[in-house]
CSV table of C-alpha atoms in Angstrom, one decimal:
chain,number,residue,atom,x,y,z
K,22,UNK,CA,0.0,0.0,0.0
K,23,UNK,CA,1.6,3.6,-0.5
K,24,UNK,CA,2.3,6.4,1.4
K,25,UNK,CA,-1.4,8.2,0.8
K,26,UNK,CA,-3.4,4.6,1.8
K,27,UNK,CA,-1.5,3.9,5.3
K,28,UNK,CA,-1.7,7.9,6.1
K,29,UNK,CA,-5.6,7.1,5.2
K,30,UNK,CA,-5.8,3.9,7.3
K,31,UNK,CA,-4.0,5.6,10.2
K,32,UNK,CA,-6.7,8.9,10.1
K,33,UNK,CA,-9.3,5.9,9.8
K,34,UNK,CA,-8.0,4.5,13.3
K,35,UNK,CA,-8.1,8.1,14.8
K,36,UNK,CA,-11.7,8.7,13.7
K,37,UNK,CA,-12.5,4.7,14.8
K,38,UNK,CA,-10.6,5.6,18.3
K,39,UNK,CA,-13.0,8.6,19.1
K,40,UNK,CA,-16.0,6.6,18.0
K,41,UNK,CA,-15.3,4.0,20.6
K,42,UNK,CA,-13.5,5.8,23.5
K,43,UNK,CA,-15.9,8.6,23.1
K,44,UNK,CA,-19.2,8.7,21.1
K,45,UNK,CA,-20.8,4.9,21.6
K,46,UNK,CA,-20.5,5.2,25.1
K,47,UNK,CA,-22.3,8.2,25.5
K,48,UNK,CA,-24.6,7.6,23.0
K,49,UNK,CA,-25.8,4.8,24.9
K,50,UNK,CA,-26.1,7.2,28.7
K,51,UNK,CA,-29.2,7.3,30.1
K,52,UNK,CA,-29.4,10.5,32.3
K,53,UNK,CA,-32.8,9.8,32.9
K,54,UNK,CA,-31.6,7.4,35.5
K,55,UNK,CA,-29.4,9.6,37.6
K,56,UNK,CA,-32.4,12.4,38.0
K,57,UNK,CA,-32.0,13.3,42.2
K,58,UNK,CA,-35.6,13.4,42.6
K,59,UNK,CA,-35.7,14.1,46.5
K,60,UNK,CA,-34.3,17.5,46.8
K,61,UNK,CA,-36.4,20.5,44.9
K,62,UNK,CA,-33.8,23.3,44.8
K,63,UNK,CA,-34.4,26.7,44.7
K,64,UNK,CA,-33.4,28.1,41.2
K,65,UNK,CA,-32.8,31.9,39.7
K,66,UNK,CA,-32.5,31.1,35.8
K,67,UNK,CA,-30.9,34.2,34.1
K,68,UNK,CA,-31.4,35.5,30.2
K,69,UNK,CA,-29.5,38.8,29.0
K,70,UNK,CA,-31.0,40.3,26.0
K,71,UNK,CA,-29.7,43.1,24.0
K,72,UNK,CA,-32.7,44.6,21.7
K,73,UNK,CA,-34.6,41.1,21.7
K,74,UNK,CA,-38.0,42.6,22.2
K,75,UNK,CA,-38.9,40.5,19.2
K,76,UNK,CA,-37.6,36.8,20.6
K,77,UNK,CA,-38.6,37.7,24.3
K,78,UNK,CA,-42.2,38.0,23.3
K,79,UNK,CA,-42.2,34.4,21.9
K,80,UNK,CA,-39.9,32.8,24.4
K,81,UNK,CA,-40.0,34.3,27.9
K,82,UNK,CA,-43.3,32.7,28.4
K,83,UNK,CA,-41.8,28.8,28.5
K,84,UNK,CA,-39.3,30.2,31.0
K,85,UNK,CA,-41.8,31.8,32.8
K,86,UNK,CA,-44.5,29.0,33.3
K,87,UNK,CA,-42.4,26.0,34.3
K,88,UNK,CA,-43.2,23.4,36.3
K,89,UNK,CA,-41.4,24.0,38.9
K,90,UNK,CA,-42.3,25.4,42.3
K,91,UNK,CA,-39.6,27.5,43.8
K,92,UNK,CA,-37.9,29.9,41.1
K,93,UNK,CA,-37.0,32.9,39.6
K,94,UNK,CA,-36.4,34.3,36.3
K,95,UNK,CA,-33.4,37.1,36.5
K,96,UNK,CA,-34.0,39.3,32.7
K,97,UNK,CA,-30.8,41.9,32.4
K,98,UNK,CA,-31.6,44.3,29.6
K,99,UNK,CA,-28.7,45.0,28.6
K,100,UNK,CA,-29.0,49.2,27.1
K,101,UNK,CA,-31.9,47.9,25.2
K,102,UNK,CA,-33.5,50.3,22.2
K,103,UNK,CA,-36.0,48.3,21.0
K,104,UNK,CA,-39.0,49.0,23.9
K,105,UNK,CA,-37.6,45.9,25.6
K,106,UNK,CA,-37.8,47.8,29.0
K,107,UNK,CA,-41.2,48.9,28.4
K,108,UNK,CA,-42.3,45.9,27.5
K,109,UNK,CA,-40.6,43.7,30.7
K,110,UNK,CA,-42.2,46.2,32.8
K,111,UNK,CA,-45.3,45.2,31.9
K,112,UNK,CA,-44.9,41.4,32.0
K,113,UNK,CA,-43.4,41.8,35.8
K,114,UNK,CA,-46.4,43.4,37.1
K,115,UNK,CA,-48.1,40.2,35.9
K,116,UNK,CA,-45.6,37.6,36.7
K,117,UNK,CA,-43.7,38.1,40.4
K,118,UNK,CA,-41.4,35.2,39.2
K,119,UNK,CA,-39.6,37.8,36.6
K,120,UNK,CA,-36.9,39.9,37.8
K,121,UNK,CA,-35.8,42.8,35.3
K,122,UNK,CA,-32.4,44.7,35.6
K,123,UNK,CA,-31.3,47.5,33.5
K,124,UNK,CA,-27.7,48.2,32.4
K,125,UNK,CA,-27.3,51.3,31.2
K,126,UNK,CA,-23.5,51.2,31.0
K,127,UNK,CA,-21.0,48.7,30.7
K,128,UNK,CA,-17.3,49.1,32.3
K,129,UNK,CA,-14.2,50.1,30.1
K,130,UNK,CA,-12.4,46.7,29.0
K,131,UNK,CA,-15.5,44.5,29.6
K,132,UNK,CA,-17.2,42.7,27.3
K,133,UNK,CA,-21.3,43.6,27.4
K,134,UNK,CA,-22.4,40.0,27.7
K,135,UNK,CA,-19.8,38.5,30.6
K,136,UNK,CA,-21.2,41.9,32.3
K,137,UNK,CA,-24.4,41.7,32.1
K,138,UNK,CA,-24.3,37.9,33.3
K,139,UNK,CA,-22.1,38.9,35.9
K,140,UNK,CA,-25.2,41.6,37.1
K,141,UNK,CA,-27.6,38.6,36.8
K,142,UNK,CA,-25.3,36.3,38.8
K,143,UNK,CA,-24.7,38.3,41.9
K,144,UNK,CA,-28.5,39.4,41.9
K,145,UNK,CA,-29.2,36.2,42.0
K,146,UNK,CA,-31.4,34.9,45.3
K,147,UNK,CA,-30.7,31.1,44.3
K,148,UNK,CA,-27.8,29.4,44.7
K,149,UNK,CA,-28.2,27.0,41.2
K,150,UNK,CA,-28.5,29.1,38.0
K,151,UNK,CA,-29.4,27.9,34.7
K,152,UNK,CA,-28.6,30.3,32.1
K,153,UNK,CA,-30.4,30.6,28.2
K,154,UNK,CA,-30.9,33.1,25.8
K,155,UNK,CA,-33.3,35.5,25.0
K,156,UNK,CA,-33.7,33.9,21.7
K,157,UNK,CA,-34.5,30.5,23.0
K,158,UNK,CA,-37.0,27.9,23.9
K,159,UNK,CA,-37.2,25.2,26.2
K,160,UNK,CA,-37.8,22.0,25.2
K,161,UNK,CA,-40.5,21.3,28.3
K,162,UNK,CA,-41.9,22.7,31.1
K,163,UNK,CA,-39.9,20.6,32.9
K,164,UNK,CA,-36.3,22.0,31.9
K,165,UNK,CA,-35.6,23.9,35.2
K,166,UNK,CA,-36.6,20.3,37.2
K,167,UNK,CA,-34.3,18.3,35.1
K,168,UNK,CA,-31.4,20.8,34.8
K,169,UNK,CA,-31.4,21.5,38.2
K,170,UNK,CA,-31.7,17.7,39.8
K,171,UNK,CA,-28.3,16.9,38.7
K,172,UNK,CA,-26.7,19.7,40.9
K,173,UNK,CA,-25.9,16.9,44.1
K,174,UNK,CA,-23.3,18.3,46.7
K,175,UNK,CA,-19.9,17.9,44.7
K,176,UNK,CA,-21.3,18.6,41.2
K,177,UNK,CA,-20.8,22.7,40.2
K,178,UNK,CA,-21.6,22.5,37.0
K,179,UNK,CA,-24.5,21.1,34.3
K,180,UNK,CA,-23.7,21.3,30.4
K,181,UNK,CA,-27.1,21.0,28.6
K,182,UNK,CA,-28.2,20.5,25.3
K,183,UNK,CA,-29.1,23.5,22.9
K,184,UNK,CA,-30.2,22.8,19.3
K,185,UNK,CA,-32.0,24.7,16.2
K,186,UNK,CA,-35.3,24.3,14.7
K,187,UNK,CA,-35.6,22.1,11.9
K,188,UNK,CA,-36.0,24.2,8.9
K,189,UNK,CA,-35.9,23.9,5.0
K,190,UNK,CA,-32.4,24.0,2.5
K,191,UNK,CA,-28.9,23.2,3.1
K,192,UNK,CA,-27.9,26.0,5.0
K,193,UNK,CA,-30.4,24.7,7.4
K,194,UNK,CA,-29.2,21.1,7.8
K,195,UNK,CA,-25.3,21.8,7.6
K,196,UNK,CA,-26.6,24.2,10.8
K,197,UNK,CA,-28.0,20.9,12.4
K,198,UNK,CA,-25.1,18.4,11.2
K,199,UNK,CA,-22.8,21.2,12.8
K,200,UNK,CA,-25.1,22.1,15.7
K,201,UNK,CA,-25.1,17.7,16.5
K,202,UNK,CA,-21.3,17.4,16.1
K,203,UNK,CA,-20.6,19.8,18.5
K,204,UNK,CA,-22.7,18.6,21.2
K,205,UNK,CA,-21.5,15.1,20.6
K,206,UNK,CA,-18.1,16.3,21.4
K,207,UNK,CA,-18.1,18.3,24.2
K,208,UNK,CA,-21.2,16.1,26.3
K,209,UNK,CA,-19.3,12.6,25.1
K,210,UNK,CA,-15.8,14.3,26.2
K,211,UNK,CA,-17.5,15.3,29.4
K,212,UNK,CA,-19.4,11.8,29.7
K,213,UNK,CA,-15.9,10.2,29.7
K,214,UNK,CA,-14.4,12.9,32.5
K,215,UNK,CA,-13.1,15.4,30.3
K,216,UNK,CA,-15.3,18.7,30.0
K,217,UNK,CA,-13.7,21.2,28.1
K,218,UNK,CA,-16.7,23.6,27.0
K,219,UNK,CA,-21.0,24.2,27.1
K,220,UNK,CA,-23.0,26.4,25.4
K,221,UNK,CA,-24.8,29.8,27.1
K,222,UNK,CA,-28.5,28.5,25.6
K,223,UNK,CA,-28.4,25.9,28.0
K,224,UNK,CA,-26.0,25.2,30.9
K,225,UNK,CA,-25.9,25.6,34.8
K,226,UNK,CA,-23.7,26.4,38.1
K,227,UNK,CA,-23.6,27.4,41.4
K,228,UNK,CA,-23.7,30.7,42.0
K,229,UNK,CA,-21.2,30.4,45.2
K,230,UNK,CA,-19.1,28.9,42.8
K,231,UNK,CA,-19.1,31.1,39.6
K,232,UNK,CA,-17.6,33.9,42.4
K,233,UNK,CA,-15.2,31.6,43.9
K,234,UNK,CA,-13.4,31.4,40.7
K,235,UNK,CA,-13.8,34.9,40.1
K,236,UNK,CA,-16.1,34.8,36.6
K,237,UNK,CA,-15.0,35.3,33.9
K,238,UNK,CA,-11.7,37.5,35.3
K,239,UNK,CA,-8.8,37.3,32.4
K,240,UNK,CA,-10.9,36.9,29.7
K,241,UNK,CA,-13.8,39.7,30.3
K,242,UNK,CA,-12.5,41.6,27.3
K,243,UNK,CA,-13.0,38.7,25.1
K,244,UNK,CA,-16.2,38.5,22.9
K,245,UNK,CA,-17.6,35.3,23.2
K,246,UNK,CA,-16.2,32.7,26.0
K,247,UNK,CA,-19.3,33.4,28.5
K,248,UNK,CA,-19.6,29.7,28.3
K,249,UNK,CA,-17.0,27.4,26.2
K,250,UNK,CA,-14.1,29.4,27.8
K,251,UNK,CA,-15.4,29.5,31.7
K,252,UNK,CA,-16.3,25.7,31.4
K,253,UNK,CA,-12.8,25.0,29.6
K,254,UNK,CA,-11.0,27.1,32.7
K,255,UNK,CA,-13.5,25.4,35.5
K,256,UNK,CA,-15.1,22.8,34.6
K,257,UNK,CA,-12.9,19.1,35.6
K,258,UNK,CA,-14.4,15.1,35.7
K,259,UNK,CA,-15.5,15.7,39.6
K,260,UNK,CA,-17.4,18.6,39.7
K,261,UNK,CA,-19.4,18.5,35.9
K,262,UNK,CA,-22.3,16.6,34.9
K,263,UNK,CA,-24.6,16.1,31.6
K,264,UNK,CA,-27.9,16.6,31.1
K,265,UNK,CA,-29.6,15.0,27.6
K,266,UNK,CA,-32.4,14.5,28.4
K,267,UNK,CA,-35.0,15.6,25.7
K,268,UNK,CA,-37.1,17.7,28.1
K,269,UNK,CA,-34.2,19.8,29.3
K,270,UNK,CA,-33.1,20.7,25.7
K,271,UNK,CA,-33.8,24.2,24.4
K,272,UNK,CA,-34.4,25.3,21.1
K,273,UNK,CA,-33.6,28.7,19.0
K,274,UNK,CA,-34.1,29.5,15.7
K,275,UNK,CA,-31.4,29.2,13.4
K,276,UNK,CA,-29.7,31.9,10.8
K,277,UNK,CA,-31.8,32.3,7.7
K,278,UNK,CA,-28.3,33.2,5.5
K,279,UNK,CA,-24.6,32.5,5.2
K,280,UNK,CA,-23.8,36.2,6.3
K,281,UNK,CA,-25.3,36.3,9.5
K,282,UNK,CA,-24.3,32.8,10.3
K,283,UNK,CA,-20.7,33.0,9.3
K,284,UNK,CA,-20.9,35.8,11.8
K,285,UNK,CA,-22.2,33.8,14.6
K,286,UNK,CA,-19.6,31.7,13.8
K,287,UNK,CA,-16.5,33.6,13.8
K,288,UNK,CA,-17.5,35.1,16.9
K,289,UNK,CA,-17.7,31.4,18.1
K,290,UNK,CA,-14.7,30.0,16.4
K,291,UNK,CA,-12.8,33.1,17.8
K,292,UNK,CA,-12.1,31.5,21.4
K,293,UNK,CA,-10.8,28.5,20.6
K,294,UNK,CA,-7.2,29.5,20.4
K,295,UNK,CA,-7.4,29.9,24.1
K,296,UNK,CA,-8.6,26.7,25.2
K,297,UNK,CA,-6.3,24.4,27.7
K,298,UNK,CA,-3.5,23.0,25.3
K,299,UNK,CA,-4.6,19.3,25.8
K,300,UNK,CA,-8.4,20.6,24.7
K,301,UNK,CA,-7.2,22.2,21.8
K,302,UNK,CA,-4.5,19.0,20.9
K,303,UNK,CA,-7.5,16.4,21.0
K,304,UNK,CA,-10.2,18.2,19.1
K,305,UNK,CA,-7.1,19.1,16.9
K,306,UNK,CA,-6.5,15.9,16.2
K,307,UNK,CA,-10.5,15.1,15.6
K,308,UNK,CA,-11.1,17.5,13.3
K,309,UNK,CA,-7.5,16.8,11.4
K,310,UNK,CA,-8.3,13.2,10.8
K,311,UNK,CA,-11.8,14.2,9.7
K,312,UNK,CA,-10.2,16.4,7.1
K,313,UNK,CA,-7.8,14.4,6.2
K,314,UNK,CA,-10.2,11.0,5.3
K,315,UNK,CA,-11.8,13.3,2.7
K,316,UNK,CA,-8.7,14.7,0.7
K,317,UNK,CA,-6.8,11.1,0.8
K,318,UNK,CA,-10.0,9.9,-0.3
K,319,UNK,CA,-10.3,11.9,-3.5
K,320,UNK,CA,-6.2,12.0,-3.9
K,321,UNK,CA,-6.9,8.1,-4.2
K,322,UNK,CA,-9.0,8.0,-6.4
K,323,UNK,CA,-6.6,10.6,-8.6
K,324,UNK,CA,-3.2,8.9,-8.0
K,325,UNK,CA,-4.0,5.7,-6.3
K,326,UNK,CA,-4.7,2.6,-8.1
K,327,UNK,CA,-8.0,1.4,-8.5
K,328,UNK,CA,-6.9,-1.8,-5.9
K,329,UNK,CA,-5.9,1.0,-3.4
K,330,UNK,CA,-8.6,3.2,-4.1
K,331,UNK,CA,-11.5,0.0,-3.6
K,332,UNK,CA,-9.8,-0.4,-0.1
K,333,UNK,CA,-10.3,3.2,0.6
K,334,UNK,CA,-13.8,3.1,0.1
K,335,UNK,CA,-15.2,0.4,1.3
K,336,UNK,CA,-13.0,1.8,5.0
K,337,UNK,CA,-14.5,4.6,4.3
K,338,UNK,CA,-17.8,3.7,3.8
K,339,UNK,CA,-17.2,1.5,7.3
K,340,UNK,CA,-16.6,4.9,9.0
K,341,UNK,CA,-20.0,6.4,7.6
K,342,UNK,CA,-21.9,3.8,8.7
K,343,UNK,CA,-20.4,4.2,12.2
K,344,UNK,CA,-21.7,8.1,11.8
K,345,UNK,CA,-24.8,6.8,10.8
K,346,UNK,CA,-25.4,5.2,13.7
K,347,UNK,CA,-23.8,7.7,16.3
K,348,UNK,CA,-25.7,10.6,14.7
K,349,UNK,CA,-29.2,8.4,14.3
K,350,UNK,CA,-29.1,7.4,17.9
K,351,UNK,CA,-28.1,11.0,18.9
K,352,UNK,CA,-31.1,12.3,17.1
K,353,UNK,CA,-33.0,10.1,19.0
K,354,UNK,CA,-31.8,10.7,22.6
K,355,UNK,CA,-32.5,14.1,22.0
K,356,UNK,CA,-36.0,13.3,20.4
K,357,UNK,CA,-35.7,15.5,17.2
K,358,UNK,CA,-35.3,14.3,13.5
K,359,UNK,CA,-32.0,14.3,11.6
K,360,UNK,CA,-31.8,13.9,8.3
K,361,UNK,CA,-29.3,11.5,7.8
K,362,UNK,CA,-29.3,11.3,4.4
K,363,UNK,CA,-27.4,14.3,4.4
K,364,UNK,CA,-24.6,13.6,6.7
K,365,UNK,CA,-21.8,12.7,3.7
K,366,UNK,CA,-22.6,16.1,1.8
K,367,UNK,CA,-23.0,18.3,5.3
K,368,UNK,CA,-19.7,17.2,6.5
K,369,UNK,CA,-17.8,17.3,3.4
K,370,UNK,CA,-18.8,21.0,3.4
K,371,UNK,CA,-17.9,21.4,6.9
K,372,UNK,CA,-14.3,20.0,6.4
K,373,UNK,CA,-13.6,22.7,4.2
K,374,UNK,CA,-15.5,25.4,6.7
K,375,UNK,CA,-14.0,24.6,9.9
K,376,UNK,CA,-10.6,25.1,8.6
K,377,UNK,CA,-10.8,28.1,6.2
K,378,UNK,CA,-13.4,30.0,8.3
K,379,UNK,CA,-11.8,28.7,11.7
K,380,UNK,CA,-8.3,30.2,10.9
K,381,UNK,CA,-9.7,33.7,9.8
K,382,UNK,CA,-12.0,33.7,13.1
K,383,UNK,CA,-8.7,32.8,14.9
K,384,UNK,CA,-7.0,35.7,13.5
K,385,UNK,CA,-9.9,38.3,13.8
K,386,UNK,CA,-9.9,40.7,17.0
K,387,UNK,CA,-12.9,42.2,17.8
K,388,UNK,CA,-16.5,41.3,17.9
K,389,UNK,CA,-19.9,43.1,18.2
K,390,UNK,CA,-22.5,41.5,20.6
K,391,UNK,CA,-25.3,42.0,17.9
């Protein structure tokens, strides 16, 4: 075999090492079972908006009528010039579970959203928080009872699941193929005692710790991070758990074009560069060997011989019907439909993506919390 078809076997056994150290074991969790159904904390869930008048009217309402006795819902307008305030106002004469702060300034050399978090965190009543966003839905009324169960005495932290809508055209489904991937990593890696991130839609912690480790202090400046930077500074195997299960998921609607998601994504993509160095080595080396399949692949069938090139495939196609199954079963923990049909072409597309757009978010600065 030549050069190209072992370095094609040995990004095979990468891929095939991840999908058995990582992704069937978790796939196969059952968080239902470790629900602590004795203790009913207290709970102050906190959403910072920033001219989401439009997404508040359509989603504060879930928040707001969970089934959950004793809780609060913490809303930090964050300099607002939509009529949000006006609006809140309103809604928290009706609802004496909503809490409304205004910011009307944000510190020198502090990024708006860490700040207004920070506001929300230390007006807090409740010691467990759960955190979303204003554009965002829970799954249930029961997302505050099964978020907040998993908090027993030594855990600090709960990484949740947040997904898109299901909507129409392939911007829409790479969204989803993109939006799956990434939770696989980060709740598998955190399954098997190695958290490194969580997403701001949906995650929890203690308030007593959040202050103990001092926020978001040396990377407040930083837009983006809220979430997969604090988790990746924080967050170790004793004190994180998971929560998948598919009443504690919440839901936003996805971009509608490539601009204003390439934008969400640079913004994301941005932070990566300052993950811990053993975070940024292992997903490194994931998203390297996923690259790397798909050029030898088509190098193959250019230079290799038609032999060669038969074995390619066929390993190939063995690794897709591993995805298959991962992704499928995924879909259904989560209780959404995937179209699967869809993975090959979605993650050829994202090969190219991750690598061109993540290197130009890497190198890009500054941000706008739009």
């Amino acid at each position: 075999m030549s050069l190209l078809g072992i370095a094609f076997i040995f990004s095979f056994l990468i891929q095939l090492y991840f999908q058995s150290k990582y992704f069937i074991p978790f796939i196969f969790h059952k968080s239902d079972h470790d629900f602590n159904k004795s203790s009913k904390k207290p709970v102050s869930v906190i959403i910072c908006a920033h001219n989401e008048l439009k997404n508040l009217k359509t989603n504060l309402i879930s928040f707001l009528n969970q089934h959950y006795e004793d809780y609060e819902v913490i809303l930090v307008n964050d300099r607002s010039k939509d009529g949000t305030k006006e609006w809140l106002n309103k809604v928290q004469l009706q609802n004496r579970k909503l809490k409304v702060i205004d910011i009307d300034k944000v510190p020198n050399h502090y990024n708006p959203k860490k700040y207004a978090i920070t506001i929300g965190v230390k007006e807090a009543n409740n010691e467990i928080l759960l955190l979303s966003d204003a554009d965002c839905k829970p799954s249930s009324s029961n997302w505050i009872d099964r978020m907040s169960s998993l908090f027993t005495n030594k855990i600090d932290i709960v990484l949740g699941v947040s997904l898109y809508h299901k909507g129409s055209g392939f911007l829409s489904q790479f969204i989803n193929f993109e939006t799956l991937q990434t939770a696989l990593l980060y709740l598998s890696f955190a399954y098997k005692n190695s958290p490194y991130m969580g997403v701001g839609r949906n995650i929890g912690y203690r308030k007593s710790f959040f202050l103990k480790t001092n926020g978001f202090d040396g990377f407040q400046e930083i837009m983006g991070g809220d979430d997969d930077l604090w988790v990746n500074k924080n967050a170790n195997k004793d004190n994180t758990e998971i929560c998948i299960s598919p009443d504690a998921i919440t839901f936003s609607t996805p971009k509608s074009n490539w601009k204003e998601y390439l934008n969400q994504k640079k913004r994301h993509l941005s932070v990566g560069k300052y993950y811990k160095n053993k975070d940024k080595f292992k997903l490194g080396l994931f998203h390297f060997s996923q690259t790397l399949i798909w050029i030898l692949l088509i190098f193959s069938l250019i230079l290799g011989s038609r032999t060669e090139f038969l074995i390619l495939s066929l390993t190939f196609l063995l690794r897709l019907i591993g995805q298959y199954v991962v992704f499928y079963k995924l879909s259904i923990n989560f209780g959404i439909l995937f179209r699967h049909y869809f993975l090959p072409i979605t993650e050829f597309f994202f090969v190219g993506f991750y690598w061109i757009w993540g290197v130009y978010a890497s190198l890009t600065k500054h941000h706008k919390w739009k």
